[in-house]
mmCIF file of C-alpha atoms and ligand atoms in Angstrom:
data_model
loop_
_atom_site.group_PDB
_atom_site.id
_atom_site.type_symbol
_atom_site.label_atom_id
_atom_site.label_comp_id
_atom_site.label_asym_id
_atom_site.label_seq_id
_atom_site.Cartn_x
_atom_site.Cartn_y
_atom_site.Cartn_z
ATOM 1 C CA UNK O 1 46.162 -53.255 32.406
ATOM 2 C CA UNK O 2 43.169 -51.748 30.413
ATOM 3 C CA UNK O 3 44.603 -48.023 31.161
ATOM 4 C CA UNK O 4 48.156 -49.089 29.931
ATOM 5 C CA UNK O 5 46.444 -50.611 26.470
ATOM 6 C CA UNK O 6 44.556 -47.595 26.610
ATOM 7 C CA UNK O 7 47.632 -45.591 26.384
ATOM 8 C CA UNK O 8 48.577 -47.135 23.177
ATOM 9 C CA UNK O 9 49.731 -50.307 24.913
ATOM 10 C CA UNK O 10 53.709 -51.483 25.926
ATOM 11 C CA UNK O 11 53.349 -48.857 28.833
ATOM 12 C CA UNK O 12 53.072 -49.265 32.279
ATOM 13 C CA UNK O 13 50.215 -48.491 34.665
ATOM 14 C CA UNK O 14 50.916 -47.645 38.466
ATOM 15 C CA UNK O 15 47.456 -49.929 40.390
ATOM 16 C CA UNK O 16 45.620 -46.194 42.102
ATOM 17 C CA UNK O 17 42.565 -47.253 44.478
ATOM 18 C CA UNK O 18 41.037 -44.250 42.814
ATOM 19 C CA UNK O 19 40.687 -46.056 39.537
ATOM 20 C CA UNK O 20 39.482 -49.506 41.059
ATOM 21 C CA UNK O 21 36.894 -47.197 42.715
ATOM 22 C CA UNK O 22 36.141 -45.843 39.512
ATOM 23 C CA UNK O 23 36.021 -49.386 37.885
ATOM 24 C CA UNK O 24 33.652 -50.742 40.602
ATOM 25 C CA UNK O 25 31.301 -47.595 40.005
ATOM 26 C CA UNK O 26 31.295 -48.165 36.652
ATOM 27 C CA UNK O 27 30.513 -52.183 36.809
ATOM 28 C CA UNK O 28 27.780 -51.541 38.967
ATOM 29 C CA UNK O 29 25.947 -48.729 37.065
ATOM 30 C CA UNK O 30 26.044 -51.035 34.322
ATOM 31 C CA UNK O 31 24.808 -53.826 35.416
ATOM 32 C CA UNK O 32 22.280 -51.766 37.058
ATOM 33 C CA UNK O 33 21.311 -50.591 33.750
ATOM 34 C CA UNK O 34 20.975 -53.765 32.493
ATOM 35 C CA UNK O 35 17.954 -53.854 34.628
ATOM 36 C CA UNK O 36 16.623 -50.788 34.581
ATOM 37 C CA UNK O 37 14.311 -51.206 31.319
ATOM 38 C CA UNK O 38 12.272 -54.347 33.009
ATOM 39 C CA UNK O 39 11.987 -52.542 35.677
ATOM 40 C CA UNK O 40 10.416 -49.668 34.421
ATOM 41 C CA UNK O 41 13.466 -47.006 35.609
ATOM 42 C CA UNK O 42 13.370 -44.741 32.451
ATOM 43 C CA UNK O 43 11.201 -42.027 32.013
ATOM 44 C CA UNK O 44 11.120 -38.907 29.120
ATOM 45 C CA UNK O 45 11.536 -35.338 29.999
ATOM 46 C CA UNK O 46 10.264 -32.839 27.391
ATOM 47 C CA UNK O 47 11.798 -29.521 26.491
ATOM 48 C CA UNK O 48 9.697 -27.406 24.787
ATOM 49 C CA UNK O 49 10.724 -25.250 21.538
ATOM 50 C CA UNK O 50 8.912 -21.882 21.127
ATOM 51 C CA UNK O 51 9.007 -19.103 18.617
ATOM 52 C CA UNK O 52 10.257 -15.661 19.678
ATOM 53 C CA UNK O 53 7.020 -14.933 21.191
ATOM 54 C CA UNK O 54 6.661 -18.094 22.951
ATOM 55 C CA UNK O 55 4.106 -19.280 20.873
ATOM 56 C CA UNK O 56 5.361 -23.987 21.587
ATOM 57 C CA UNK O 57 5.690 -25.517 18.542
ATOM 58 C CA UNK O 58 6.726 -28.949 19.736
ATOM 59 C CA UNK O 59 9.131 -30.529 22.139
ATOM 60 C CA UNK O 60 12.715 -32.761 22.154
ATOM 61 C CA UNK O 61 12.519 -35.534 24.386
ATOM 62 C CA UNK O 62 15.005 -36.548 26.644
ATOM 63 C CA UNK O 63 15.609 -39.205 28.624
ATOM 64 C CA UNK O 64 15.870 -39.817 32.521
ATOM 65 C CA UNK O 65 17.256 -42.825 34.979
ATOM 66 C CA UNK O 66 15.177 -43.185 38.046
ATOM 67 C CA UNK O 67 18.344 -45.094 39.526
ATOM 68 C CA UNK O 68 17.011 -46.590 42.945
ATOM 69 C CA UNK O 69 19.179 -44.575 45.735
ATOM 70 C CA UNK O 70 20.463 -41.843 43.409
ATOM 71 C CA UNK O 71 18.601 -38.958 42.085
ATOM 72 C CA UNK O 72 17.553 -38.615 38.596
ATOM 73 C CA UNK O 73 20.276 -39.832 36.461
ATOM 74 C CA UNK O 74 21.519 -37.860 33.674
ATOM 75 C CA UNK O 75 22.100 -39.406 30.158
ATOM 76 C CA UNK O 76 25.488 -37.697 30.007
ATOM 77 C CA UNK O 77 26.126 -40.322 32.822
ATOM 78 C CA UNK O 78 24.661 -43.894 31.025
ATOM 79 C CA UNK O 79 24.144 -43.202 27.262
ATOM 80 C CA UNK O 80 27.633 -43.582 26.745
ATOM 81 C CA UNK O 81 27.638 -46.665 29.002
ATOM 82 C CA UNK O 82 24.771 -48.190 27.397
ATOM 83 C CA UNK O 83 26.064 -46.998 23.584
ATOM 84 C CA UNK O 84 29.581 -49.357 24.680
ATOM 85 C CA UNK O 85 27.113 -52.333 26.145
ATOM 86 C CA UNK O 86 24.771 -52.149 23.298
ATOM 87 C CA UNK O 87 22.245 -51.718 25.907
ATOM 88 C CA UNK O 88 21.679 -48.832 23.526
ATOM 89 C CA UNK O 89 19.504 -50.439 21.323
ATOM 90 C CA UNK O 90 16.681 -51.655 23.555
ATOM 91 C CA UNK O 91 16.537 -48.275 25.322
ATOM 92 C CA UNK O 92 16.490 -46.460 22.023
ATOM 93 C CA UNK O 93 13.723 -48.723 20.911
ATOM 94 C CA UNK O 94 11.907 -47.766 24.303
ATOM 95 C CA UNK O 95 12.583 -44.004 23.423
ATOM 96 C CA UNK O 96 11.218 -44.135 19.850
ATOM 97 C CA UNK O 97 7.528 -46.150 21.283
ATOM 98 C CA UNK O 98 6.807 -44.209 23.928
ATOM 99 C CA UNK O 99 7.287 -41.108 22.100
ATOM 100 C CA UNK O 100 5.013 -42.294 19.639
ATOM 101 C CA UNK O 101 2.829 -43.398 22.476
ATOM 102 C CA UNK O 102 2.584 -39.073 23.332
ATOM 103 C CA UNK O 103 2.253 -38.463 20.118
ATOM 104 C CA UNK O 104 -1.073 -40.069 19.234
ATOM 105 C CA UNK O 105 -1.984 -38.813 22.892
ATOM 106 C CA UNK O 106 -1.027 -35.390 21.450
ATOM 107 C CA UNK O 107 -3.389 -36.162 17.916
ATOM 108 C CA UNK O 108 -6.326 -36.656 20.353
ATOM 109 C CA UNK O 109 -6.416 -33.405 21.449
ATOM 110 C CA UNK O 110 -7.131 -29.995 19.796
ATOM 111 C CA UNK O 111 -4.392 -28.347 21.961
ATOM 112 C CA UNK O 112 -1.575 -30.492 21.471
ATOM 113 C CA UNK O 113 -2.153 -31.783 18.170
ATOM 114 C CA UNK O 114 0.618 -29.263 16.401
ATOM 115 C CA UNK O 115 3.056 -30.276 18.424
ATOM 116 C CA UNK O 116 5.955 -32.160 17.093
ATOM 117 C CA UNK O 117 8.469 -34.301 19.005
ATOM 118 C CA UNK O 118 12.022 -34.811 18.347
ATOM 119 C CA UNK O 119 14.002 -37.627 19.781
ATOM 120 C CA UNK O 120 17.969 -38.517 20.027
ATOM 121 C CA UNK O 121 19.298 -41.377 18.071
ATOM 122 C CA UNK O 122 22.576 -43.133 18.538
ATOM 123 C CA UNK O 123 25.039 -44.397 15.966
ATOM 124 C CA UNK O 124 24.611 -47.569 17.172
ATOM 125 C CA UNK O 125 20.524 -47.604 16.693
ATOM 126 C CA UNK O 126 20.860 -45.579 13.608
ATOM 127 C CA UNK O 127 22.737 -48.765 11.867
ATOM 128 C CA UNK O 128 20.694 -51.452 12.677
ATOM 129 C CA UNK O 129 20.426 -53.142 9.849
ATOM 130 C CA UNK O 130 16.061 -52.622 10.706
ATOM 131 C CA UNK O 131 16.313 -49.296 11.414
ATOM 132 C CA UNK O 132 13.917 -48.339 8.834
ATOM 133 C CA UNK O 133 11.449 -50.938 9.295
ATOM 134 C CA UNK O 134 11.792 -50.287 13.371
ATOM 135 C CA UNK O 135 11.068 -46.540 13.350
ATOM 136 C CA UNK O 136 7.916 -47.508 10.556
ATOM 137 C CA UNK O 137 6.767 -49.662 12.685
ATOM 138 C CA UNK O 138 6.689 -47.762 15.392
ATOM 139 C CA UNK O 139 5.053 -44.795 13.605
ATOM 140 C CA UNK O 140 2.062 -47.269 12.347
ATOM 141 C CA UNK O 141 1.209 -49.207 15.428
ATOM 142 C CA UNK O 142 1.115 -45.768 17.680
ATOM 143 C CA UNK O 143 -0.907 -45.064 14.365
ATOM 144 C CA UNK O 144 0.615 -41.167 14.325
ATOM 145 C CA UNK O 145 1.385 -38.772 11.586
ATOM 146 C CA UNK O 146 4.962 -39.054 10.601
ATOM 147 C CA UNK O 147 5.611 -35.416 10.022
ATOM 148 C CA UNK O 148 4.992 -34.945 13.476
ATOM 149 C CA UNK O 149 7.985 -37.132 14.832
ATOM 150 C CA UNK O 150 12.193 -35.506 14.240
ATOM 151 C CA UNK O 151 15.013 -38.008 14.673
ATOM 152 C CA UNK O 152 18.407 -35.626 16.025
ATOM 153 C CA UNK O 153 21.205 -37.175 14.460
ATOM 154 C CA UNK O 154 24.308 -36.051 15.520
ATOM 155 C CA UNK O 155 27.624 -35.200 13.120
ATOM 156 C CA UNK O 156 29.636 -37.708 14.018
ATOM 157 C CA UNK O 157 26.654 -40.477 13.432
ATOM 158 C CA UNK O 158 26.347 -38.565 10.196
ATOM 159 C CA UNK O 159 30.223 -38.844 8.982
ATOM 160 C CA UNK O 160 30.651 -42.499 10.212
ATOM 161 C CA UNK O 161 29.289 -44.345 7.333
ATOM 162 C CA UNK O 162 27.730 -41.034 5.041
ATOM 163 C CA UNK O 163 26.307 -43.483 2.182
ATOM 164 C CA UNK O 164 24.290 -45.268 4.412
ATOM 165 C CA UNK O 165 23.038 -42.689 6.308
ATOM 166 C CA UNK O 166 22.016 -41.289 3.645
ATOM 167 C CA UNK O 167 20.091 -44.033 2.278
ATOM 168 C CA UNK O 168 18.412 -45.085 5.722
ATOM 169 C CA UNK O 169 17.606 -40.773 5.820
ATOM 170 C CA UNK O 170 16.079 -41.153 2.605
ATOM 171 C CA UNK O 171 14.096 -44.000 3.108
ATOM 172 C CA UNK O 172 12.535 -42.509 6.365
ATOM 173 C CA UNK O 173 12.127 -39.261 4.831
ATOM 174 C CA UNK O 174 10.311 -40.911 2.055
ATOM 175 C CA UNK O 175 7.393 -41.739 4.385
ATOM 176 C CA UNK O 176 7.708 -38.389 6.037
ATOM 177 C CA UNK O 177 9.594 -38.797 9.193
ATOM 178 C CA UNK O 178 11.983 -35.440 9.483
ATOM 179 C CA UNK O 179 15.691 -34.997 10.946
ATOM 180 C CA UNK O 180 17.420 -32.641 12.683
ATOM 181 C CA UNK O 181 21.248 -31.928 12.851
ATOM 182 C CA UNK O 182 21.727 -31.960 16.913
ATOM 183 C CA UNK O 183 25.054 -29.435 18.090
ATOM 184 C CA UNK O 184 25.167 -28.885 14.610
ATOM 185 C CA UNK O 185 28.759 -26.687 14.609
ATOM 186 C CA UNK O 186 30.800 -28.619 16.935
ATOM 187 C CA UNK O 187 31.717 -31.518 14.505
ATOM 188 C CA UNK O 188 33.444 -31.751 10.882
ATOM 189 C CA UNK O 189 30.766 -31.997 8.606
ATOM 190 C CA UNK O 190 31.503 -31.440 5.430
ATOM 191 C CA UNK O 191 29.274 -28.623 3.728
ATOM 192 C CA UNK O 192 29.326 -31.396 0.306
ATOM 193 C CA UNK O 193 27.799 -33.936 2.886
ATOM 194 C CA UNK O 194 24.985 -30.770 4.162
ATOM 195 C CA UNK O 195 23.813 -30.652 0.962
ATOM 196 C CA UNK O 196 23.097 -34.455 -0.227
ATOM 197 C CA UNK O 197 21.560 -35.395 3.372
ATOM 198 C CA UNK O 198 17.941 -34.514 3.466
ATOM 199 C CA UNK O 199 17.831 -33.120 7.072
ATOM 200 C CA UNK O 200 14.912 -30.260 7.414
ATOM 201 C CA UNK O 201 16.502 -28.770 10.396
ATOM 202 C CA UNK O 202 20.305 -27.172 11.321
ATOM 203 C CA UNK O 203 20.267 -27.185 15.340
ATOM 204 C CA UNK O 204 23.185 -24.530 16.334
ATOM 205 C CA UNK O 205 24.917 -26.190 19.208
ATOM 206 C CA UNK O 206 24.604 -25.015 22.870
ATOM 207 C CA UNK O 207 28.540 -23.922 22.718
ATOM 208 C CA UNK O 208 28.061 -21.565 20.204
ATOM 209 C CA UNK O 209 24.646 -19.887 21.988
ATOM 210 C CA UNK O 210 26.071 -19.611 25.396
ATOM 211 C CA UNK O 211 28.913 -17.361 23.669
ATOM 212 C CA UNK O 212 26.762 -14.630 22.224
ATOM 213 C CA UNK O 213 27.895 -11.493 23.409
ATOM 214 C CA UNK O 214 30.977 -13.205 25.137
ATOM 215 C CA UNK O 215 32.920 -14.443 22.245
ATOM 216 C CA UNK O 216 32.717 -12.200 19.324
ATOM 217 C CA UNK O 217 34.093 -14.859 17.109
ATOM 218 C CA UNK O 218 31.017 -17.668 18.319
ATOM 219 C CA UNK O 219 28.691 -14.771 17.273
ATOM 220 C CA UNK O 220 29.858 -15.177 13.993
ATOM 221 C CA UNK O 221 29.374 -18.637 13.441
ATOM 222 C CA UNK O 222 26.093 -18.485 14.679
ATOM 223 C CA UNK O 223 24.939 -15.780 11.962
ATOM 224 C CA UNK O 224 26.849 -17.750 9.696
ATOM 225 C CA UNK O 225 24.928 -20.871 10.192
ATOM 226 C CA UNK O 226 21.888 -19.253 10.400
ATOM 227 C CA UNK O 227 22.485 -17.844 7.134
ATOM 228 C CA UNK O 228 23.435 -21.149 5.703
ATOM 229 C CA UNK O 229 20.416 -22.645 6.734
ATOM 230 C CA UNK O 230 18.278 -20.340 5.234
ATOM 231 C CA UNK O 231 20.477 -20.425 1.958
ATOM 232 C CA UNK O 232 19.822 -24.287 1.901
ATOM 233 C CA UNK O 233 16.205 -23.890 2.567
ATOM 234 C CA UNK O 234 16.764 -25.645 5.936
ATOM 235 C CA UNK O 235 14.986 -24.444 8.731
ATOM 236 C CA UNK O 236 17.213 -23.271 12.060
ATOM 237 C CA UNK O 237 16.704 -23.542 15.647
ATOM 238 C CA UNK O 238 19.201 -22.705 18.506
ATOM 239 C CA UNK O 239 19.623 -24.753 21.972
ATOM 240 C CA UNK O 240 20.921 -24.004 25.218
ATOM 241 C CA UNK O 241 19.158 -20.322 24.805
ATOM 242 C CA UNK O 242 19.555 -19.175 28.609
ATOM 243 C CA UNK O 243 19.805 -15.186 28.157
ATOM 244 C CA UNK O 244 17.471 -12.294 26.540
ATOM 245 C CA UNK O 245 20.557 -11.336 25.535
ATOM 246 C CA UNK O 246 20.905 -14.556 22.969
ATOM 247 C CA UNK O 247 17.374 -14.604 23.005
ATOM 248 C CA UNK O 248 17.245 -11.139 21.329
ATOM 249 C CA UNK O 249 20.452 -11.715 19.308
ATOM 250 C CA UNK O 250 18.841 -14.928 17.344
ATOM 251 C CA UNK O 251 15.751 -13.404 16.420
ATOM 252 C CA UNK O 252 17.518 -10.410 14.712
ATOM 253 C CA UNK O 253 19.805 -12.773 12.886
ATOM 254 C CA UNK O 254 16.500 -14.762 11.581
ATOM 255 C CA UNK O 255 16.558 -17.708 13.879
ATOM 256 C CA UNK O 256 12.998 -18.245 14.380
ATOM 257 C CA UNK O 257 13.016 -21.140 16.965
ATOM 258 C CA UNK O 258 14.305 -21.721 20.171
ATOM 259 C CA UNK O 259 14.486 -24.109 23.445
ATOM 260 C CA UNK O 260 16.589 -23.330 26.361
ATOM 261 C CA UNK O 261 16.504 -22.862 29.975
ATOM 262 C CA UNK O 262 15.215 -19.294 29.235
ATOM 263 C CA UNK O 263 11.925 -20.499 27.621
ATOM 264 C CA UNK O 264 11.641 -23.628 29.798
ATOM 265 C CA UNK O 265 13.660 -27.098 31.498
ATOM 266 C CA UNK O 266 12.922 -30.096 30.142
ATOM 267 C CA UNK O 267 10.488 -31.317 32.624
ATOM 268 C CA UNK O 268 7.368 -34.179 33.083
ATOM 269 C CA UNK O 269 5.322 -34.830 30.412
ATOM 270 C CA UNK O 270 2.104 -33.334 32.854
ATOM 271 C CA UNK O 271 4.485 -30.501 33.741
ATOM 272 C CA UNK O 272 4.731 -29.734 29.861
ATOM 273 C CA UNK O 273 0.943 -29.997 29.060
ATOM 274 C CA UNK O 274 0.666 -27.580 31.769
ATOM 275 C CA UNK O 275 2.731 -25.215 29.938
ATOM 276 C CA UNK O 276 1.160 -25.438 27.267
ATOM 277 C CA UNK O 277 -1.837 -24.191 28.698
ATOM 278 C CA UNK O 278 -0.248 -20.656 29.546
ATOM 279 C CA UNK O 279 1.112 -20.638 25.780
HETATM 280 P P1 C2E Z 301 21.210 -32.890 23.375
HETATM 281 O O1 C2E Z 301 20.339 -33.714 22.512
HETATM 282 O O2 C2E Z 301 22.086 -31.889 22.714
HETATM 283 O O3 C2E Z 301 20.214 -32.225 24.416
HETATM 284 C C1 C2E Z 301 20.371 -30.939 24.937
HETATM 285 C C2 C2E Z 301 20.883 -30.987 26.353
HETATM 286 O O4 C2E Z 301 21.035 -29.647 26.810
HETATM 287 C C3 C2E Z 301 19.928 -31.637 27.346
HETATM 288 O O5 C2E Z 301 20.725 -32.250 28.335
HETATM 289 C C4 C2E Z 301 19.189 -30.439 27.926
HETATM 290 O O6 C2E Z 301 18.662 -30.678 29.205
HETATM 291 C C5 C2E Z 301 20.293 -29.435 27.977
HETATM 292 N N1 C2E Z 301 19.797 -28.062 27.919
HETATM 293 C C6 C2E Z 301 18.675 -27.610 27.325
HETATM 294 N N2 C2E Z 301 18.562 -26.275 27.443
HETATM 295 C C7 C2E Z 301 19.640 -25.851 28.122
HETATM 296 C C8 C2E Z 301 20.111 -24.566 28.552
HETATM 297 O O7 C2E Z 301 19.478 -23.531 28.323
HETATM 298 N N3 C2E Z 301 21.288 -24.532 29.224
HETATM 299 C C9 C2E Z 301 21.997 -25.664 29.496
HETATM 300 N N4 C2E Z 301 23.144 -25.534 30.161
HETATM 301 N N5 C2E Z 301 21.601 -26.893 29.100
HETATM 302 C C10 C2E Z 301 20.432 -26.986 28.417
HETATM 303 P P2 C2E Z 301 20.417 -33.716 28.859
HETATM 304 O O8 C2E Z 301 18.945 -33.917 28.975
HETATM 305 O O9 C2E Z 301 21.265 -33.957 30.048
HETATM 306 O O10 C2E Z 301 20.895 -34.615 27.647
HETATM 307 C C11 C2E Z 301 22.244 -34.681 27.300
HETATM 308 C C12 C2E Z 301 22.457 -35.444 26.026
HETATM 309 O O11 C2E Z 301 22.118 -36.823 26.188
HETATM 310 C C13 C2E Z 301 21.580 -34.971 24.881
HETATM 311 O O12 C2E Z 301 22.154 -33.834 24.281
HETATM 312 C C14 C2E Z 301 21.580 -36.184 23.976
HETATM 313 O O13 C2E Z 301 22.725 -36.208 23.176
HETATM 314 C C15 C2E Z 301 21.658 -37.325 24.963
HETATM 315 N N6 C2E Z 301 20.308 -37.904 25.110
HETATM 316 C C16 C2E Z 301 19.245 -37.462 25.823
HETATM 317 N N7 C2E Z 301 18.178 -38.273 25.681
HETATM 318 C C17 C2E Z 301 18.567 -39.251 24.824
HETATM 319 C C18 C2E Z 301 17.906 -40.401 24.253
HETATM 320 O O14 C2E Z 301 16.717 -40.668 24.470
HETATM 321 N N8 C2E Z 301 18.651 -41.182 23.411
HETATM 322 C C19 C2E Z 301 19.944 -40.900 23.107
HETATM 323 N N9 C2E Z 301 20.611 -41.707 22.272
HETATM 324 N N10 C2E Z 301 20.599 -39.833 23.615
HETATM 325 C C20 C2E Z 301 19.917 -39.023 24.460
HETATM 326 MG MG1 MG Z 302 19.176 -33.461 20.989
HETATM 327 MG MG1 MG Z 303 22.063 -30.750 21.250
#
């Protein structure tokens, strides 16, 4: 019945035992979810970002499932389950505090206290009515320096409701707190919308990367944004960076930051303190 609505409704849907597997799968990764906060089952990777020379500048965190019977579980596999639940929200929360929780860890230290730390944020989080006062309040009690934390906000977050993102931008950018424009490239923005949203950093999408020196045309568009960026005094950095290849092609076309497989995996926060020590 749901796949027939799905369809567009007055349509008929054969019953597959493929899709009541799929159904079953899906019911029971949610409600495993459900528990998974309480029972302590998330954890944070960290992916550093380096300049040409490898010099780490900071980090984006990204989140893990320690699923009980299943390896590590993607968020490609539950953040779109938990954006349709709302379970969203409390993991987000999560997210935001114990990134602020590494971030005063970072301030105590001479080594690590440069490093800034981006997080994800969902549409759903993003337009909490408290959103603000939620991301404040976690920057004050882990009693951190706002520049140091970047919110990704995605394009389509961006073009759902534009006023009121850029209000709630400009409130949290009043006290400091930067954004970043995640797979910037792969949505619609508008270039009139680029310009009134105060986000400090253009992110050119994996898709684009991955096609330097395949796709002549994805070449393009990644000059083209790095131009852009520099035109709107934004600063630029470029994901997915696997190859020297793209590696080498970025920093001749200005891009001065990258993170990628090349440079390193997003791995354990110990893992990434170790890192740092080779810097
Ligand atoms: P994203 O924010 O665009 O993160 C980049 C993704 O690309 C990450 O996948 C990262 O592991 C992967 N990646 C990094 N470098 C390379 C590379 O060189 N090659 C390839 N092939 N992949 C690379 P991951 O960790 O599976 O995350 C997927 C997406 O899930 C993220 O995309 C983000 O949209 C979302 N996500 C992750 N953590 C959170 C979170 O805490 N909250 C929310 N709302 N979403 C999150
Ligand atoms: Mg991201
Ligand atoms: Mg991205």
């Amino acid at each position: 019945m749901y796949q027939a609505k799905k369809s567009g409704r007055n349509a008929l849907r054969f019953f597959d035992p493929q899709m009541q597997a799929i159904i079953k799968e899906r019911a029971a990764l949610e409600a495993d979810l459900r528990h998974a906060l309480s029972r302590n089952q998330f954890m944070l990777h960290y992916q550093l970002q380096a300049t040409h020379d490898g010099r780490i500048v900071g980090a984006e965190a990204l989140i893990r499932w320690l699923r009980p019977g299943s390896n590590l579980v993607s968020p490609d596999a539950f953040i779109p389950l938990a954006e349709d639940s709302g379970l969203i929200l409390p993991i987000g929360q999560w997210v935001l505090e114990t990134a602020c929780a590494q971030l005063k860890k970072w301030a105590d230290s001479e080594a690590t206290r440069h490093l800034q730390l981006a997080i994800n944020i969902s549409a759903r989080q993003f337009h909490q009515p408290d959103f603000v006062e939620k991301v404040l309040a976690a920057v004050r009690n882990a009693d951190i320096d706002p520049n140091k934390l970047k919110l990704e906000l995605t394009e389509s977050l961006v073009l759902k409701d534009a006023d009121d993102t850029i209000r709630i931008m400009n409130e949290l950018n009043a006290f400091g707190i930067h954004f970043s424009m995640d797979d910037f490239g792969t949505g619609y923005s508008s270039l009139a919308y680029l310009t009134q949203l105060p986000f400090k950093q253009l992110k050119i999408a994996q898709s684009f990367v991955r096609n330097i020196g395949v796709r002549p045309a994805d070449a393009v568009i990644v000059q083209t944004i790095i131009a852009m960026a520099n035109t709107l005094e934004m600063a630029v950095i470029a994901e997915g960076v696997e190859t020297e290849e793209q590696r080498a092609f970025l920093e001749q076309h200005g891009c001065p930051f990258c993170q990628g497989f090349l440079f390193g995996k997003p791995v354990p926060v110990e893992e990434f303190e170790a890192l740092l020590k080779q810097d």
